[in-house]
Coordinates of C-alpha atoms and ligand atoms in Angstrom, one line a residue:
M1332 CA 0.3 24.6 -4.1
D1333 CA 0.7 24.5 -7.9
N1334 CA 0.1 21.0 -9.1
S1335 CA 2.2 21.4 -11.9
A1336 CA 5.5 21.7 -9.9
R1337 CA 7.5 18.1 -9.8
F1338 CA 7.0 15.3 -7.4
R1339 CA 9.6 16.4 -4.9
T1340 CA 8.5 19.8 -4.7
R1341 CA 4.7 18.8 -4.0
A1342 CA 6.2 16.1 -1.8
V1343 CA 7.1 19.1 0.6
H1344 CA 4.3 21.4 0.0
A1345 CA 1.4 19.9 -1.4
G1346 CA -1.4 20.0 1.3
H1347 CA -0.6 22.8 3.3
G1348 CA 1.0 26.4 3.8
L1349 CA 1.4 28.8 6.7
D1350 CA -1.5 28.3 9.1
P1351 CA -4.0 31.0 8.5
A1352 CA -4.8 31.0 12.2
T1353 CA -1.5 31.7 13.6
G1354 CA 1.0 31.7 10.6
A1355 CA 2.3 28.3 11.9
H1356 CA 5.0 27.0 9.4
A1357 CA 4.7 23.5 10.5
M1358 CA 1.2 21.7 10.1
P1359 CA -0.4 22.4 13.7
I1360 CA -2.0 19.1 15.0
Y1361 CA -5.7 20.2 15.2
A1362 CA -6.8 18.2 18.5
T1363 CA -10.2 18.8 18.5
S1364 CA -13.1 16.2 18.1
T1365 CA -15.4 18.5 17.0
F1366 CA -15.7 21.9 15.5
G1367 CA -18.7 25.1 16.1
Y1368 CA -20.4 25.5 12.8
G1369 CA -21.9 28.9 13.5
D1370 CA -26.0 28.8 13.2
A1371 CA -28.1 25.5 12.9
A1372 CA -29.1 26.1 8.9
R1373 CA -25.4 25.6 8.1
G1374 CA -25.2 22.6 10.6
Q1375 CA -27.7 20.9 8.8
R1376 CA -25.8 21.6 5.1
L1377 CA -22.7 20.3 6.7
F1378 CA -24.6 16.9 7.6
A1379 CA -26.1 16.9 4.5
G1380 CA -22.9 17.1 2.4
E1381 CA -24.2 19.8 0.6
E1382 CA -21.4 22.2 2.2
Q1383 CA -17.8 21.4 3.0
G1384 CA -16.3 22.0 6.4
H1385 CA -15.0 19.9 9.3
F1386 CA -17.8 19.5 11.9
Y1387 CA -16.8 16.5 13.7
S1388 CA -13.3 14.7 13.3
R1389 CA -14.7 11.4 12.7
L1390 CA -15.3 13.0 9.1
S1391 CA -12.6 15.7 8.7
N1392 CA -10.2 17.3 10.6
P1393 CA -7.6 20.0 9.2
T1394 CA -4.5 18.1 9.9
V1395 CA -6.1 15.0 8.2
R1396 CA -7.2 16.8 5.4
A1397 CA -3.8 18.2 5.0
F1398 CA -2.3 14.6 4.4
E1399 CA -5.1 13.5 2.3
E1400 CA -4.4 16.4 -0.2
K1401 CA -0.4 15.6 -0.1
L1402 CA -1.5 12.1 -0.9
A1403 CA -3.9 13.3 -4.1
S1404 CA -1.6 15.6 -4.7
L1405 CA 1.2 12.8 -5.4
E1406 CA -0.9 10.0 -6.8
G1407 CA -2.4 12.9 -9.2
T1408 CA -5.9 12.0 -8.4
E1409 CA -8.9 14.6 -7.9
D1410 CA -9.3 13.7 -4.4
A1411 CA -8.1 11.3 -1.5
L1412 CA -9.5 9.9 2.2
A1413 CA -7.6 8.8 4.9
F1414 CA -8.5 6.0 7.1
A1415 CA -6.9 4.9 10.5
S1416 CA -5.3 1.9 9.0
G1417 CA -5.0 0.2 5.5
M1418 CA -7.4 -2.3 6.6
G1419 CA -10.1 0.5 7.8
A1420 CA -9.5 2.1 3.9
A1421 CA -10.2 -1.3 2.6
S1422 CA -13.0 -2.0 4.7
A1423 CA -14.8 1.2 3.7
I1424 CA -14.1 0.6 -0.1
L1425 CA -16.1 -2.8 0.0
L1426 CA -18.5 -1.6 2.4
T1427 CA -19.5 1.3 0.6
L1428 CA -19.6 0.4 -3.2
L1429 CA -20.7 -3.5 -2.6
R1430 CA -23.9 -5.1 -2.0
S1431 CA -25.3 -8.5 -1.9
G1432 CA -25.1 -10.3 -5.3
D1433 CA -22.2 -8.5 -6.5
E1434 CA -18.7 -10.0 -7.0
V1435 CA -15.5 -9.0 -6.3
A1436 CA -12.3 -10.6 -8.4
F1437 CA -8.8 -10.4 -6.9
L1438 CA -5.5 -11.0 -8.6
A1439 CA -3.3 -13.2 -5.8
P1440 CA -1.1 -12.8 -4.1
L1441 CA -2.4 -10.0 -1.8
Y1442 CA -1.5 -9.0 1.7
G1443 CA -2.9 -11.9 4.2
G1444 CA -5.0 -9.1 5.7
T1445 CA -6.6 -8.2 2.6
E1446 CA -7.3 -11.5 1.2
G1447 CA -8.8 -12.7 4.8
L1448 CA -11.2 -9.7 4.5
L1449 CA -12.5 -10.5 0.9
Q1450 CA -12.5 -14.1 1.4
D1451 CA -13.7 -14.5 5.1
M1452 CA -15.8 -11.3 5.7
L1453 CA -18.0 -10.9 2.1
P1454 CA -19.4 -13.8 1.4
K1455 CA -21.1 -13.7 5.2
F1456 CA -23.0 -10.6 3.3
G1457 CA -23.7 -12.3 -0.2
I1458 CA -21.0 -11.3 -2.0
R1459 CA -18.9 -13.5 -4.2
V1460 CA -15.2 -13.4 -4.0
W1461 CA -13.1 -14.9 -6.6
E1462 CA -9.5 -15.3 -7.7
A1463 CA -8.3 -14.7 -11.0
K1464 CA -4.6 -16.6 -11.8
D1465 CA -3.6 -13.6 -14.0
P1466 CA -5.2 -10.8 -16.2
A1467 CA -5.9 -13.4 -19.2
D1468 CA -7.9 -15.7 -16.2
L1469 CA -10.0 -12.5 -15.7
R1470 CA -11.0 -12.1 -19.2
G1471 CA -13.7 -14.3 -20.0
R1472 CA -14.6 -14.3 -16.1
L1473 CA -16.0 -10.9 -15.4
T1474 CA -19.6 -10.3 -15.3
D1475 CA -22.4 -8.0 -15.2
R1476 CA -22.2 -8.4 -11.4
T1477 CA -18.4 -8.0 -11.0
R1478 CA -18.2 -4.7 -9.5
L1479 CA -14.2 -4.5 -8.1
V1480 CA -11.0 -6.0 -9.3
W1481 CA -8.4 -5.8 -6.4
L1482 CA -4.9 -6.2 -7.1
E1483 CA -1.1 -5.1 -5.4
T1484 CA 2.0 -4.7 -7.9
P1485 CA 4.5 -5.3 -7.0
S1486 CA 2.4 -7.9 -4.7
N1487 CA 3.3 -8.6 -1.1
P1488 CA 5.4 -10.6 -0.5
T1489 CA 6.1 -12.1 -3.9
L1490 CA 6.5 -9.1 -5.9
R1491 CA 4.2 -10.2 -8.9
L1492 CA 4.0 -7.5 -11.2
T1493 CA 0.6 -6.9 -12.8
D1494 CA 0.3 -4.9 -15.8
L1495 CA -2.2 -2.1 -14.6
R1496 CA -3.2 -0.5 -18.1
E1497 CA -4.5 -4.5 -19.5
V1498 CA -6.4 -5.2 -15.9
A1499 CA -8.2 -1.7 -16.1
D1500 CA -9.3 -2.0 -19.8
L1501 CA -10.9 -5.6 -18.9
A1502 CA -12.7 -4.3 -15.9
H1503 CA -13.7 -1.6 -17.4
G1504 CA -14.9 -3.4 -20.5
A1505 CA -17.2 -5.0 -17.9
G1506 CA -18.3 -2.5 -15.7
A1507 CA -16.2 -3.0 -13.0
R1508 CA -13.8 -0.7 -11.3
L1509 CA -10.3 -1.5 -10.6
V1510 CA -8.5 -1.0 -7.1
V1511 CA -4.9 -1.1 -6.5
D1512 CA -3.3 -1.5 -3.5
N1513 CA 0.2 1.1 -4.0
T1514 CA 1.4 0.1 -0.8
F1515 CA 5.2 -1.3 -2.1
S1516 CA 5.4 1.2 -4.8
T1517 CA 4.6 3.9 -3.7
P1518 CA 3.4 6.8 -5.8
Y1519 CA 6.9 7.9 -6.0
L1520 CA 7.4 4.6 -8.5
T1521 CA 3.8 4.1 -10.0
R1522 CA 1.0 6.4 -10.0
P1523 CA -2.1 3.9 -10.7
A1524 CA -4.1 6.3 -12.0
E1525 CA -2.1 7.2 -14.8
F1526 CA -2.8 3.7 -15.9
G1527 CA -6.3 3.8 -15.8
A1528 CA -7.2 2.4 -12.2
D1529 CA -10.2 4.0 -10.3
L1530 CA -9.3 4.0 -6.8
V1531 CA -5.7 3.9 -5.3
M1532 CA -5.0 2.8 -2.0
H1533 CA -2.6 2.4 0.6
S1534 CA -1.5 0.8 4.1
A1535 CA 0.0 4.6 4.7
T1536 CA 1.7 2.6 8.1
K1537 CA 4.2 1.7 5.2
Y1538 CA 6.8 4.4 3.2
L1539 CA 4.1 7.2 3.0
G1540 CA 5.0 7.4 7.2
G1541 CA 8.5 5.6 6.4
H1542 CA 9.5 6.0 10.0
G1543 CA 7.5 2.7 11.6
D1544 CA 6.1 4.8 14.2
V1545 CA 2.3 5.3 12.9
I1546 CA -0.5 3.2 11.7
G1547 CA -2.5 4.7 8.7
G1548 CA -4.7 4.3 5.5
V1549 CA -5.7 6.6 2.9
V1550 CA -7.6 5.8 -0.5
A1551 CA -7.4 8.4 -4.0
G1552 CA -9.5 8.8 -6.5
D1553 CA -12.3 10.7 -8.0
A1554 CA -13.8 13.3 -6.1
A1555 CA -17.6 12.2 -6.3
T1556 CA -16.4 8.2 -5.2
L1557 CA -14.3 9.5 -2.3
L1558 CA -17.3 11.7 -1.4
D1559 CA -19.2 9.0 -1.5
L1560 CA -16.9 6.8 1.1
R1561 CA -16.4 9.9 3.2
L1562 CA -20.2 10.1 3.9
H1563 CA -20.7 6.2 4.3
G1564 CA -17.4 4.2 4.4
L1565 CA -15.9 6.8 7.1
R1566 CA -18.8 8.4 8.4
H1567 CA -20.5 4.6 9.2
V1568 CA -17.6 2.4 10.0
G1569 CA -15.8 4.9 12.0
A1570 CA -12.3 4.1 10.9
S1571 CA -10.8 7.5 11.2
L1572 CA -7.3 8.7 11.1
G1573 CA -6.6 11.3 13.6
P1574 CA -4.7 14.2 13.7
F1575 CA -1.4 13.3 15.5
E1576 CA -1.2 10.1 12.9
A1577 CA -1.6 12.4 10.1
Y1578 CA 0.7 15.1 11.1
L1579 CA 3.3 11.8 11.4
L1580 CA 2.3 10.9 7.9
L1581 CA 2.7 14.8 6.9
R1582 CA 6.1 14.9 8.0
G1583 CA 7.2 11.3 6.4
M1584 CA 5.6 12.3 3.1
K1585 CA 8.0 15.2 2.9
T1586 CA 11.3 12.7 2.4
L1587 CA 9.2 10.2 0.6
P1588 CA 11.5 10.7 -2.6
L1589 CA 14.6 10.8 -0.9
R1590 CA 14.2 7.9 1.1
M1591 CA 12.5 5.6 -1.8
E1592 CA 15.7 6.2 -3.4
A1593 CA 17.8 5.1 -0.9
H1594 CA 15.2 1.9 -0.2
C1595 CA 15.3 1.4 -4.1
A1596 CA 19.1 1.5 -4.1
G1597 CA 20.0 -0.6 -1.2
A1598 CA 17.4 -3.2 -2.0
H1599 CA 18.7 -3.5 -5.7
L1600 CA 22.1 -4.2 -4.6
I1601 CA 21.4 -6.7 -2.4
A1602 CA 18.9 -8.6 -4.7
E1603 CA 21.9 -8.3 -7.3
R1604 CA 24.1 -10.1 -5.0
L1605 CA 21.9 -12.9 -3.8
A1606 CA 20.9 -13.7 -7.2
A1607 CA 24.9 -13.3 -8.3
R1608 CA 25.7 -16.4 -5.7
G1609 CA 23.4 -18.9 -8.0
D1610 CA 21.9 -21.0 -5.2
L1611 CA 18.9 -18.9 -4.2
K1612 CA 15.4 -18.3 -5.6
V1613 CA 15.5 -14.3 -5.5
Y1614 CA 12.6 -12.3 -5.9
Y1615 CA 13.0 -8.8 -6.9
P1616 CA 11.6 -6.8 -9.8
G1617 CA 14.5 -5.2 -10.8
L1618 CA 16.5 -8.3 -11.9
P1619 CA 16.3 -9.1 -15.5
E1620 CA 15.5 -12.6 -15.1
H1621 CA 12.1 -11.6 -13.3
P1622 CA 9.1 -12.3 -14.9
G1623 CA 7.7 -9.1 -14.4
H1624 CA 11.2 -7.0 -15.1
D1625 CA 9.9 -5.6 -18.7
L1626 CA 6.8 -4.6 -16.9
A1627 CA 8.5 -2.9 -13.9
R1628 CA 10.4 -0.7 -16.4
R1629 CA 7.6 0.7 -18.3
Q1630 CA 5.4 1.0 -14.9
M1631 CA 7.6 1.6 -12.0
S1632 CA 9.9 4.7 -12.9
G1633 CA 12.9 3.0 -13.3
R1634 CA 13.4 2.1 -9.7
F1635 CA 12.0 -1.2 -8.2
G1636 CA 11.2 -0.6 -5.0
G1637 CA 12.7 -1.8 -1.4
I1638 CA 11.2 -5.4 -0.9
V1639 CA 13.4 -8.3 -1.6
S1640 CA 12.2 -11.9 -1.0
L1641 CA 13.9 -15.1 -0.8
D1642 CA 13.8 -18.6 -0.6
L1643 CA 15.9 -20.2 1.4
G1644 CA 14.6 -23.8 0.4
D1645 CA 12.6 -24.8 3.9
F1646 CA 11.2 -23.3 7.2
A1647 CA 14.2 -24.9 9.1
A1648 CA 16.9 -22.8 6.8
A1649 CA 14.5 -19.7 6.9
Q1650 CA 14.4 -19.4 10.6
Q1651 CA 17.8 -20.1 10.8
F1652 CA 19.0 -17.1 8.5
L1653 CA 16.2 -15.1 10.2
D1654 CA 17.2 -15.5 13.6
A1655 CA 20.9 -15.0 12.7
L1656 CA 20.2 -11.4 11.1
Q1657 CA 21.3 -8.7 13.5
L1658 CA 20.5 -5.4 11.7
F1659 CA 17.2 -6.5 10.0
T1660 CA 14.5 -6.3 13.1
Q1661 CA 12.8 -9.6 12.7
A1662 CA 9.0 -7.8 12.5
V1663 CA 6.4 -7.7 10.4
S1664 CA 5.5 -4.2 8.3
L1665 CA 7.7 -2.8 6.3
G1666 CA 8.7 0.4 4.6
D1667 CA 10.4 1.7 7.6
V1668 CA 13.7 3.6 7.4
E1669 CA 14.7 0.9 9.5
S1670 CA 15.5 -3.0 7.7
L1671 CA 12.9 -5.4 8.8
S1672 CA 12.4 -9.0 7.8
S1673 CA 10.0 -11.6 8.0
H1674 CA 8.5 -15.0 7.5
P1675 CA 5.1 -14.4 5.3
A1676 CA 3.8 -17.9 5.7
S1677 CA 3.9 -17.8 9.4
T1678 CA 3.2 -14.5 10.2
T1679 CA 1.2 -12.0 7.7
H1680 CA 0.0 -14.6 5.4
Q1681 CA -0.4 -17.5 8.2
L1682 CA -4.1 -17.5 8.5
L1683 CA -4.1 -18.3 4.3
G1684 CA -3.6 -22.0 5.0
E1685 CA -0.9 -24.1 3.8
E1686 CA -2.7 -25.0 0.6
V1687 CA -3.5 -21.4 -0.3
L1688 CA 0.0 -20.5 0.4
N1689 CA 1.4 -22.9 -1.9
A1690 CA -0.8 -22.0 -4.5
H1691 CA 0.4 -18.6 -4.3
G1692 CA 3.9 -19.4 -4.4
I1693 CA 4.6 -18.3 -0.4
V1694 CA 6.7 -21.5 0.5
P1695 CA 7.6 -22.8 3.9
G1696 CA 11.4 -21.3 2.9
L1697 CA 10.8 -17.6 1.8
V1698 CA 11.5 -14.5 3.8
R1699 CA 10.9 -11.0 2.8
L1700 CA 13.5 -8.5 3.4
S1701 CA 12.3 -4.7 3.6
V1702 CA 15.3 -2.9 2.9
G1703 CA 16.1 0.3 5.2
I1704 CA 17.9 2.9 4.7
E1705 CA 21.1 2.1 6.5
D1706 CA 24.2 1.6 4.4
P1707 CA 23.6 -1.1 2.1
E1708 CA 27.3 -2.4 2.5
D1709 CA 26.3 -3.1 6.2
L1710 CA 23.0 -4.8 5.4
W1711 CA 24.9 -7.0 2.9
A1712 CA 27.2 -7.8 5.7
D1713 CA 24.9 -9.1 7.8
I1714 CA 22.9 -10.9 5.3
E1715 CA 26.1 -12.4 4.2
Q1716 CA 26.9 -14.0 7.7
A1717 CA 23.4 -15.0 8.3
L1718 CA 23.4 -17.1 5.4
R1719 CA 26.3 -18.8 6.4
Q1720 CA 25.1 -19.4 10.0
A1721 CA 21.7 -20.9 8.0
R1722 CA 24.8 -22.6 6.4
R1723 CA 23.8 -21.7 2.8
Ligands
4LM619 C1 3.0 -6.8 6.4 N1 1.1 -5.2 5.8 O1 2.9 -7.2 5.3 P1 -2.3 -1.9 7.7 N2 -1.6 -3.5 1.8 C2 -0.9 -4.1 2.2 C3 0.1 -4.1 3.4 O2 1.4 -4.9 3.2 C4 -0.8 -4.2 4.3 C5 -2.0 -3.5 4.5 C6 -2.7 -3.5 3.3 C7 1.6 -5.7 7.0 C8 1.2 -5.7 8.0 C9 1.6 -6.2 9.2 C10 -0.3 -4.4 0.7 C11 -0.2 -4.7 5.9 C12 -2.7 -3.4 5.6 O3 -1.6 -2.6 8.6 O4 -3.6 -2.0 8.5 O5 -1.9 -0.4 7.9 O6 -2.4 -2.6 6.0 O7 3.7 -7.2 7.0

């Protein structure tokens, strides 16, 4: 596949052509755990990483490889590496690239699971983890021990925007690498590598798959680092994506641009109408009053994503609103063609505890809406009736 083709063409074609063995047009699901490698000398070369090829599906598989190549093409990176989940991808990055005595800085908020992984697990291995309030706060605090800077933009669930170029320059100035979790933006809206990010990760469970039927993760970046991750993080941690899941992700990604257009249009309309009421705090980077709006215009391809968060004031009102919604399924996860709603403080981010939640702005009244591709007028009617029931 010619990488000079435009995004929508690459979304459809990158990573696979006709199956060389059979001519199959759709990517076959290579349901095999192991591969005959022919002779002993080749086996030795494959295991040493001196020759590329499939020999065991924990490390690589043709269906999984096609997914990796498609994602690398969309992110504009040299390569990509698939994992069994977003958390599997994050764990492999951290366990491969860090050692005792190192430091990791992160910009809050992050998905609660990622912040838990950083704060609960890494200190046990002698790795110091600290939170920077904003890029300016990073400036004087990065040291020669800071190996990684980790962020999401827009962030989960408060949709905070971060200037990728600014943080990449700061990280690189201190000899650290920038890891960007691009789950909320997707490469259709933001390609962090274009702004200097070294590694770009995704919960592929979300928009990449797009249909709420698969758990997966992926890391995109330079070929040498990803080979290191494959031979260590993937080989030793073993959070490998299965071929069936890779097939679902490949199928989902063909329509990523079309779905994102619909998600963004629906979310924008809903955010504007919520903000126009004037009685709710609405979080959406497409609103001119959002503090990251100008940055989002530069960094997000002129569209602002499919997630809208709103503050109903207190937990009771948030619960009433969520329980009254009909078209939005109350469930965690996001990026599904079907609309989902959740209460981050009591679900995805609950483990962070009240003090951290308040510091991150994940207040008791905050509700997160993942706007699906249904007709936005039907979604709006549902939101209006739920707001009435919550007496708003
Ligand atoms: C959720 N999120 O928010 P896996 N990075 C980001 C995420 O939102 C998530 C992960 C990584 C939610 C799941 C319950 C920005 C997950 C973790 O779930 O391990 O694929 O990704 O609702």
